[in-house]
């Protein structure tokens, strides 16, 4: 049981990575390429924690209310309501704590496509343990890939070589190659 949990985390981290497989959530790195790696790590960690929080609220609703009463069409509406509630509560807490710098990170991380995509994928799992390992692994995968993409972007900017392809096209090509490597590794495990 523990072994399948760990395998689920590694599978979501490497082989079913939402960044490399679905290109979800890379907008932060691509829109603001001058961000430092530390800021990217904070952003990725916020995306992961918020995805976990949304999952912990929405999974019990889905399993114990929507599926038994055959009202699964409400799942996506309640997911939107949960995200908005977390946004309002988070904004109030950050205002009280006077953490204005984190407000923009919080809002962008909450409405990040990777966070929402992770939760939607996890709601399709059959057991809580599989869904929880998917959320944890995907969250770690988002942090890992955002850090890698941020580092690559910084290296490409500091490079003096004249490349034919620069900026966003080069990042997407590199992201595609990383995705191919991870898919190739999935055959081994």
Tab-separated table of C-alpha atoms in Angstrom:
chain	number	residue	atom	x	y	z
A	1	UNK	CA	0.000	0.000	0.000
A	2	UNK	CA	2.770	2.435	0.930
A	3	UNK	CA	4.753	1.262	-2.081
A	4	UNK	CA	1.867	2.011	-4.444
A	5	UNK	CA	1.526	5.455	-2.844
A	6	UNK	CA	5.214	6.203	-3.468
A	7	UNK	CA	4.960	4.799	-7.001
A	8	UNK	CA	1.958	7.062	-7.616
A	9	UNK	CA	3.915	10.096	-6.466
A	10	UNK	CA	6.876	9.289	-8.738
A	11	UNK	CA	4.565	8.500	-11.633
A	12	UNK	CA	2.822	11.865	-11.307
A	13	UNK	CA	6.141	13.648	-10.737
A	14	UNK	CA	7.920	12.318	-13.803
A	15	UNK	CA	5.685	10.494	-16.238
A	16	UNK	CA	2.305	12.217	-15.893
A	17	UNK	CA	3.752	15.653	-15.234
A	18	UNK	CA	1.124	18.291	-16.017
A	19	UNK	CA	3.776	20.722	-17.230
A	20	UNK	CA	5.508	18.421	-19.709
A	21	UNK	CA	2.473	16.365	-20.723
A	22	UNK	CA	-0.185	19.075	-20.942
A	23	UNK	CA	1.962	22.269	-20.885
A	24	UNK	CA	-0.197	23.548	-18.057
A	25	UNK	CA	1.044	26.209	-15.685
A	26	UNK	CA	4.137	27.493	-17.473
A	27	UNK	CA	2.626	30.922	-18.059
A	28	UNK	CA	4.417	32.399	-15.033
A	29	UNK	CA	7.871	31.570	-16.416
A	30	UNK	CA	6.985	32.427	-20.006
A	31	UNK	CA	5.292	35.765	-19.264
A	32	UNK	CA	7.949	36.999	-16.850
A	33	UNK	CA	11.233	35.498	-18.007
A	34	UNK	CA	13.400	37.748	-15.839
A	35	UNK	CA	12.130	36.199	-12.604
A	36	UNK	CA	14.698	34.625	-10.365
A	37	UNK	CA	14.719	30.952	-9.539
A	38	UNK	CA	13.808	31.690	-5.903
A	39	UNK	CA	10.622	33.494	-6.948
A	40	UNK	CA	9.787	30.656	-9.303
A	41	UNK	CA	10.220	28.160	-6.456
A	42	UNK	CA	7.896	30.186	-4.205
A	43	UNK	CA	5.347	30.397	-6.998
A	44	UNK	CA	5.551	26.657	-7.754
A	45	UNK	CA	5.239	25.814	-4.064
A	46	UNK	CA	2.152	28.024	-3.790
A	47	UNK	CA	0.597	26.316	-6.822
A	48	UNK	CA	1.241	22.914	-5.233
A	49	UNK	CA	-0.101	23.847	-1.795
A	50	UNK	CA	-3.195	25.497	-3.262
A	51	UNK	CA	-3.862	22.476	-5.501
A	52	UNK	CA	-3.604	20.258	-2.418
A	53	UNK	CA	-5.979	22.515	-0.469
A	54	UNK	CA	-8.529	22.593	-3.304
A	55	UNK	CA	-8.258	18.797	-3.598
A	56	UNK	CA	-8.800	18.225	0.134
A	57	UNK	CA	-12.001	20.263	-0.015
A	58	UNK	CA	-13.391	19.034	-3.344
A	59	UNK	CA	-12.580	15.304	-3.175
A	60	UNK	CA	-14.928	14.498	-0.240
A	61	UNK	CA	-17.697	16.518	-1.885
A	62	UNK	CA	-17.231	14.592	-5.090
A	63	UNK	CA	-17.030	11.114	-3.517
A	64	UNK	CA	-19.709	11.455	-0.855
A	65	UNK	CA	-22.200	13.845	-2.417
A	66	UNK	CA	-21.970	14.186	-6.195
A	67	UNK	CA	-21.277	10.575	-7.228
A	68	UNK	CA	-23.776	8.819	-4.869
A	69	UNK	CA	-26.601	11.192	-5.840
A	70	UNK	CA	-25.622	11.213	-9.526
A	71	UNK	CA	-25.118	14.973	-9.666
A	72	UNK	CA	-21.552	14.990	-10.956
A	73	UNK	CA	-22.341	17.942	-13.221
A	74	UNK	CA	-22.115	20.117	-10.092
A	75	UNK	CA	-18.490	19.104	-9.527
A	76	UNK	CA	-17.021	21.786	-11.793
A	77	UNK	CA	-19.278	24.532	-10.485
A	78	UNK	CA	-18.368	23.673	-6.910
A	79	UNK	CA	-14.698	23.608	-7.903
A	80	UNK	CA	-15.055	27.196	-9.129
A	81	UNK	CA	-16.843	28.211	-5.920
A	82	UNK	CA	-14.125	26.563	-3.791
A	83	UNK	CA	-11.399	28.413	-5.703
A	84	UNK	CA	-13.197	31.736	-5.281
A	85	UNK	CA	-13.724	31.081	-1.546
A	86	UNK	CA	-10.039	30.268	-1.070
A	87	UNK	CA	-9.156	33.431	-2.993
A	88	UNK	CA	-11.333	35.643	-0.806
A	89	UNK	CA	-10.108	34.052	2.436
A	90	UNK	CA	-6.487	34.223	1.279
A	91	UNK	CA	-6.774	37.883	0.314
A	92	UNK	CA	-8.253	38.728	3.727
A	93	UNK	CA	-5.539	36.789	5.582
A	94	UNK	CA	-2.709	38.316	3.521
A	95	UNK	CA	-4.135	41.806	4.051
A	96	UNK	CA	-4.333	41.250	7.811
A	97	UNK	CA	-0.757	39.928	7.855
A	98	UNK	CA	0.386	42.859	5.691
A	99	UNK	CA	1.974	40.554	3.114
A	100	UNK	CA	1.206	42.619	0.024
A	101	UNK	CA	4.095	41.096	-1.942
A	102	UNK	CA	2.568	37.625	-1.645
A	103	UNK	CA	-0.867	38.775	-2.832
A	104	UNK	CA	0.066	38.754	-6.516
A	105	UNK	CA	1.806	35.377	-6.185
A	106	UNK	CA	-1.234	34.022	-4.335
A	107	UNK	CA	-3.729	35.183	-6.957
A	108	UNK	CA	-1.652	33.960	-9.895
A	109	UNK	CA	-0.927	30.628	-8.202
A	110	UNK	CA	-4.559	30.030	-7.282
A	111	UNK	CA	-5.856	30.631	-10.782
A	112	UNK	CA	-2.962	28.790	-12.419
A	113	UNK	CA	-4.092	26.230	-14.933
A	114	UNK	CA	-1.775	23.608	-13.416
A	115	UNK	CA	-3.429	23.829	-9.988
A	116	UNK	CA	-6.902	23.467	-11.452
A	117	UNK	CA	-5.798	20.724	-13.845
A	118	UNK	CA	-4.193	18.709	-11.042
A	119	UNK	CA	-7.417	18.780	-9.029
A	120	UNK	CA	-9.590	17.837	-12.010
A	121	UNK	CA	-7.286	14.881	-12.802
A	122	UNK	CA	-7.316	13.760	-9.169
A	123	UNK	CA	-11.109	13.748	-8.960
A	124	UNK	CA	-11.170	11.055	-11.649
A	125	UNK	CA	-9.155	8.613	-9.503
A	126	UNK	CA	-10.876	5.648	-7.888
A	127	UNK	CA	-9.357	5.830	-4.389
A	128	UNK	CA	-8.299	8.637	-2.101
A	129	UNK	CA	-4.745	7.302	-1.859
A	130	UNK	CA	-4.298	7.294	-5.653
A	131	UNK	CA	-5.774	10.771	-5.933
A	132	UNK	CA	-3.665	12.108	-3.053
A	133	UNK	CA	-0.464	10.665	-4.528
A	134	UNK	CA	-1.383	12.221	-7.881
A	135	UNK	CA	-1.825	15.641	-6.271
A	136	UNK	CA	1.438	15.396	-4.297
A	137	UNK	CA	3.458	14.109	-7.237
A	138	UNK	CA	1.982	16.600	-9.676
A	139	UNK	CA	2.624	19.435	-7.255
A	140	UNK	CA	6.255	18.419	-6.906
A	141	UNK	CA	6.433	18.043	-10.685
A	142	UNK	CA	5.141	21.576	-11.193
A	143	UNK	CA	7.770	22.943	-8.804
A	144	UNK	CA	10.508	20.913	-10.491
A	145	UNK	CA	9.564	21.883	-14.039
A	146	UNK	CA	9.034	25.568	-13.266
A	147	UNK	CA	12.473	25.680	-11.650
A	148	UNK	CA	14.033	23.911	-14.650
A	149	UNK	CA	12.291	26.228	-17.123
A	150	UNK	CA	13.277	29.311	-15.144
A	151	UNK	CA	16.897	28.186	-15.032
A	152	UNK	CA	16.908	27.437	-18.758
A	153	UNK	CA	15.371	30.835	-19.497
A	154	UNK	CA	18.057	32.576	-17.444
A	155	UNK	CA	20.792	30.592	-19.238
A	156	UNK	CA	19.334	31.442	-22.644
A	157	UNK	CA	19.197	35.143	-21.767
A	158	UNK	CA	22.767	35.240	-20.518
A	159	UNK	CA	24.077	33.328	-23.546
A	160	UNK	CA	25.997	35.465	-26.035
A	161	UNK	CA	25.540	33.005	-28.870
A	162	UNK	CA	23.245	34.069	-31.662
A	163	UNK	CA	20.565	31.427	-31.825
A	164	UNK	CA	18.133	31.193	-34.706
A	165	UNK	CA	15.289	30.438	-32.312
A	166	UNK	CA	15.055	32.529	-29.151
A	167	UNK	CA	12.603	33.125	-26.338
A	168	UNK	CA	9.259	31.333	-26.230
A	169	UNK	CA	9.788	29.014	-29.240
A	170	UNK	CA	13.097	27.782	-27.791
A	171	UNK	CA	11.525	27.211	-24.359
A	172	UNK	CA	8.662	25.224	-25.902
A	173	UNK	CA	11.097	23.087	-27.919
A	174	UNK	CA	13.135	22.372	-24.769
A	175	UNK	CA	9.935	21.597	-22.841
A	176	UNK	CA	8.907	19.166	-25.579
A	177	UNK	CA	12.286	17.422	-25.446
A	178	UNK	CA	12.056	17.101	-21.653
A	179	UNK	CA	8.560	15.622	-22.069
A	180	UNK	CA	9.895	13.077	-24.586
A	181	UNK	CA	12.642	12.050	-22.151
A	182	UNK	CA	10.121	11.552	-19.331
A	183	UNK	CA	7.817	9.523	-21.616
A	184	UNK	CA	10.788	7.401	-22.647
A	185	UNK	CA	11.638	6.748	-19.010
A	186	UNK	CA	8.077	5.624	-18.318
A	187	UNK	CA	8.714	2.471	-20.343
A	188	UNK	CA	11.496	1.476	-17.976
A	189	UNK	CA	9.367	1.639	-14.865
